[in-house]
Amino acid sequence: HFDYPEVTPCAFELKDMRPVPYRPFRWGEYHVTMGIRSMPWSEWIELDSTYPVYQRVRDFRLGTRGRKAVRVLPVREDDIVKVSGGAEAAKELVYELAEYLSRRYPTSFRVTRISTSTSSIPSLGGVPLSWDGRMPICSVEVKETGAKFDLSLLDGLQGVEMGEEAMKIATGL
């Protein structure tokens, strides 16, 4: 069981947030490097005023390249090794992104949750795909782009098809 730390809601609209300066070769507060350090949960994914532009680029790439843009490896099994593929990881990613983004940027990401009367709760290995004991998210609406995503579509899919649909949703969040 993992207890998610508190995510501080962003006090500003995305359109009012300036991009974090990219300074890969300078020491200091914004130095970009691969280092191991504690990360404040509210900085896991940082969005800013350029978010809609990058989303249009992602949409264009997905629209023009289709399946070539988003792939998930299938399960591979032989006499020596079994690799479970990437579909379940992709599904988990979508739910993690939806939970985090809706908490960090509540004015930009609106979610609806599965009602308690629903018999089928999305899970992986018997662990519900939600935070803090809440019901899992069933849909996400992105204010800046007008996009709406129905996560419940993933429940009717399996394997690579489910994983690739999950990754398509992830590219829109």
Tab-separated table of C-alpha atoms in Angstrom:
chain	number	residue	atom	x	y	z
A	1	HIS	CA	0.000	0.000	0.000
A	2	PHE	CA	1.389	3.393	-1.003
A	3	ASP	CA	0.207	6.611	0.619
A	4	TYR	CA	0.407	9.415	-1.917
A	5	PRO	CA	1.842	12.662	-0.562
A	6	GLU	CA	-0.292	15.780	-0.664
A	7	VAL	CA	-0.153	17.592	-4.014
A	8	THR	CA	-0.423	21.361	-3.654
A	9	PRO	CA	-2.952	22.808	-6.126
A	10	CYS	CA	-1.427	25.394	-8.452
A	11	ALA	CA	-2.686	28.865	-7.588
A	12	PHE	CA	-2.533	30.142	-11.176
A	13	GLU	CA	-4.197	29.409	-14.496
A	14	LEU	CA	-1.877	27.721	-16.993
A	15	LYS	CA	-2.156	30.668	-19.383
A	16	ASP	CA	-0.574	32.884	-16.714
A	17	MET	CA	2.376	30.607	-15.949
A	18	ARG	CA	5.709	31.347	-17.581
A	19	PRO	CA	7.796	28.400	-18.775
A	20	VAL	CA	10.626	27.234	-16.529
A	21	PRO	CA	13.887	28.412	-18.147
A	22	TYR	CA	15.851	25.593	-19.737
A	23	ARG	CA	19.463	25.906	-18.614
A	24	PRO	CA	21.174	22.556	-19.122
A	25	PHE	CA	24.771	23.664	-18.591
A	26	ARG	CA	24.560	26.080	-15.668
A	27	TRP	CA	24.562	25.372	-12.002
A	28	GLY	CA	21.781	26.760	-9.940
A	29	GLU	CA	18.124	26.451	-9.285
A	30	TYR	CA	17.151	25.494	-12.843
A	31	HIS	CA	20.098	23.246	-13.689
A	32	VAL	CA	18.832	20.303	-15.704
A	33	THR	CA	20.686	17.086	-15.026
A	34	MET	CA	20.059	13.503	-14.187
A	35	GLY	CA	20.572	13.477	-10.478
A	36	ILE	CA	19.106	11.638	-7.583
A	37	ARG	CA	17.386	13.937	-5.155
A	38	SER	CA	14.145	14.277	-3.344
A	39	MET	CA	11.430	15.667	-5.579
A	40	PRO	CA	8.548	17.714	-4.246
A	41	TRP	CA	5.386	15.972	-5.452
A	42	SER	CA	3.957	19.250	-6.660
A	43	GLU	CA	6.825	19.434	-9.177
A	44	TRP	CA	6.377	15.975	-10.704
A	45	ILE	CA	4.877	17.418	-13.885
A	46	GLU	CA	5.203	21.144	-14.472
A	47	LEU	CA	2.839	22.702	-16.980
A	48	ASP	CA	2.835	26.303	-18.191
A	49	SER	CA	1.370	28.650	-20.801
A	50	THR	CA	2.932	26.621	-23.648
A	51	TYR	CA	0.834	23.544	-22.811
A	52	PRO	CA	-1.809	24.078	-25.566
A	53	VAL	CA	0.921	24.518	-28.215
A	54	TYR	CA	2.623	21.260	-27.265
A	55	GLN	CA	-0.740	19.492	-27.213
A	56	ARG	CA	-1.437	20.625	-30.789
A	57	VAL	CA	1.954	19.187	-31.813
A	58	ARG	CA	1.138	15.877	-30.096
A	59	ASP	CA	-2.308	15.750	-31.706
A	60	PHE	CA	-0.798	16.414	-35.134
A	61	ARG	CA	1.808	13.684	-34.703
A	62	LEU	CA	-0.748	11.183	-33.478
A	63	GLY	CA	-3.129	12.116	-36.294
A	64	THR	CA	-0.534	11.876	-39.058
A	65	ARG	CA	1.512	8.938	-37.792
A	66	GLY	CA	-1.213	6.897	-36.136
A	67	ARG	CA	0.032	3.635	-34.702
A	68	LYS	CA	3.629	4.523	-35.623
A	69	ALA	CA	3.528	7.318	-33.031
A	70	VAL	CA	2.339	5.295	-30.045
A	71	ARG	CA	3.322	1.679	-29.534
A	72	VAL	CA	3.247	-0.780	-26.660
A	73	LEU	CA	5.220	-4.004	-26.656
A	74	PRO	CA	3.195	-7.214	-26.473
A	75	VAL	CA	3.649	-9.979	-23.934
A	76	ARG	CA	6.648	-12.127	-24.817
A	77	GLU	CA	6.903	-15.591	-23.458
A	78	ASP	CA	9.232	-18.453	-24.286
A	79	ASP	CA	10.909	-21.353	-22.475
A	80	ILE	CA	13.318	-19.062	-20.620
A	81	VAL	CA	11.607	-15.778	-19.903
A	82	LYS	CA	8.205	-14.143	-19.672
A	83	VAL	CA	7.982	-10.399	-20.259
A	84	SER	CA	4.543	-8.994	-19.560
A	85	GLY	CA	4.742	-6.176	-22.115
A	86	GLY	CA	3.793	-2.555	-21.588
A	87	ALA	CA	0.004	-2.518	-21.695
A	88	GLU	CA	-0.619	-2.593	-17.943
A	89	ALA	CA	2.070	0.039	-17.339
A	90	ALA	CA	0.394	2.294	-19.921
A	91	LYS	CA	-2.978	1.883	-18.202
A	92	GLU	CA	-1.447	2.688	-14.819
A	93	LEU	CA	0.259	5.757	-16.318
A	94	VAL	CA	-3.054	7.177	-17.564
A	95	TYR	CA	-4.692	6.841	-14.160
A	96	GLU	CA	-1.642	8.307	-12.376
A	97	LEU	CA	-1.562	11.285	-14.760
A	98	ALA	CA	-5.297	11.880	-14.387
A	99	GLU	CA	-5.075	11.811	-10.582
A	100	TYR	CA	-2.005	14.038	-10.406
A	101	LEU	CA	-2.970	16.617	-13.037
A	102	SER	CA	-6.490	17.047	-11.649
A	103	ARG	CA	-5.063	17.716	-8.187
A	104	ARG	CA	-2.138	19.921	-9.204
A	105	TYR	CA	-4.026	21.897	-11.875
A	106	PRO	CA	-7.691	21.728	-10.793
A	107	THR	CA	-8.760	24.663	-12.986
A	108	SER	CA	-7.399	22.934	-16.097
A	109	PHE	CA	-8.275	19.259	-15.571
A	110	ARG	CA	-11.809	18.288	-14.590
A	111	VAL	CA	-12.441	14.661	-13.682
A	112	THR	CA	-15.466	12.534	-12.972
A	113	ARG	CA	-15.161	9.438	-10.853
A	114	ILE	CA	-16.823	6.075	-11.074
A	115	SER	CA	-19.945	5.902	-8.933
A	116	THR	CA	-19.879	3.635	-5.907
A	117	SER	CA	-22.658	1.532	-7.407
A	118	THR	CA	-20.434	0.370	-10.274
A	119	SER	CA	-19.505	-3.278	-9.948
A	120	SER	CA	-16.360	-3.120	-12.091
A	121	ILE	CA	-13.608	-0.957	-10.612
A	122	PRO	CA	-10.467	-0.498	-12.758
A	123	SER	CA	-7.517	-2.191	-11.101
A	124	LEU	CA	-4.214	-3.914	-11.771
A	125	GLY	CA	-3.433	-7.033	-9.806
A	126	GLY	CA	-6.410	-6.343	-7.549
A	127	VAL	CA	-5.148	-2.843	-6.652
A	128	PRO	CA	-7.627	-0.070	-7.579
A	129	LEU	CA	-6.265	2.569	-9.958
A	130	SER	CA	-6.955	5.537	-7.698
A	131	TRP	CA	-5.419	7.595	-4.913
A	132	ASP	CA	-6.374	7.937	-1.260
A	133	GLY	CA	-9.117	5.306	-1.302
A	134	ARG	CA	-11.282	7.335	-3.678
A	135	MET	CA	-13.171	5.769	-6.546
A	136	PRO	CA	-11.133	5.663	-9.790
A	137	ILE	CA	-11.487	8.377	-12.412
A	138	CYS	CA	-13.729	7.503	-15.352
A	139	SER	CA	-13.271	10.624	-17.499
A	140	VAL	CA	-11.019	13.659	-17.829
A	141	GLU	CA	-11.766	16.984	-19.485
A	142	VAL	CA	-8.896	19.324	-20.393
A	143	LYS	CA	-10.015	22.963	-20.280
A	144	GLU	CA	-7.150	24.385	-22.374
A	145	THR	CA	-7.715	22.065	-25.337
A	146	GLY	CA	-11.369	21.092	-24.928
A	147	ALA	CA	-10.357	17.422	-25.122
A	148	LYS	CA	-12.377	14.815	-23.245
A	149	PHE	CA	-11.098	11.339	-22.459
A	150	ASP	CA	-13.152	8.355	-21.345
A	151	LEU	CA	-10.876	6.081	-19.312
A	152	SER	CA	-13.606	3.465	-19.035
A	153	LEU	CA	-12.916	2.570	-22.696
A	154	LEU	CA	-9.781	0.808	-21.459
A	155	ASP	CA	-11.840	-1.723	-19.506
A	156	GLY	CA	-13.221	-3.268	-22.688
A	157	LEU	CA	-9.783	-3.704	-24.251
A	158	GLN	CA	-6.902	-6.060	-23.541
A	159	GLY	CA	-3.223	-6.454	-24.309
A	160	VAL	CA	-1.525	-4.239	-26.864
A	161	GLU	CA	-4.817	-2.670	-27.980
A	162	MET	CA	-5.556	-1.525	-24.411
A	163	GLY	CA	-1.997	-0.290	-23.884
A	164	GLU	CA	-1.915	1.709	-27.093
A	165	GLU	CA	-5.303	3.286	-26.370
A	166	ALA	CA	-4.013	4.210	-22.903
A	167	MET	CA	-0.938	5.834	-24.444
A	168	LYS	CA	-3.129	7.825	-26.853
A	169	ILE	CA	-5.042	9.160	-23.858
A	170	ALA	CA	-1.771	9.912	-22.044
A	171	THR	CA	-0.561	11.999	-24.997
A	172	GLY	CA	-3.674	14.156	-24.658
A	173	LEU	CA	-3.246	14.851	-20.960
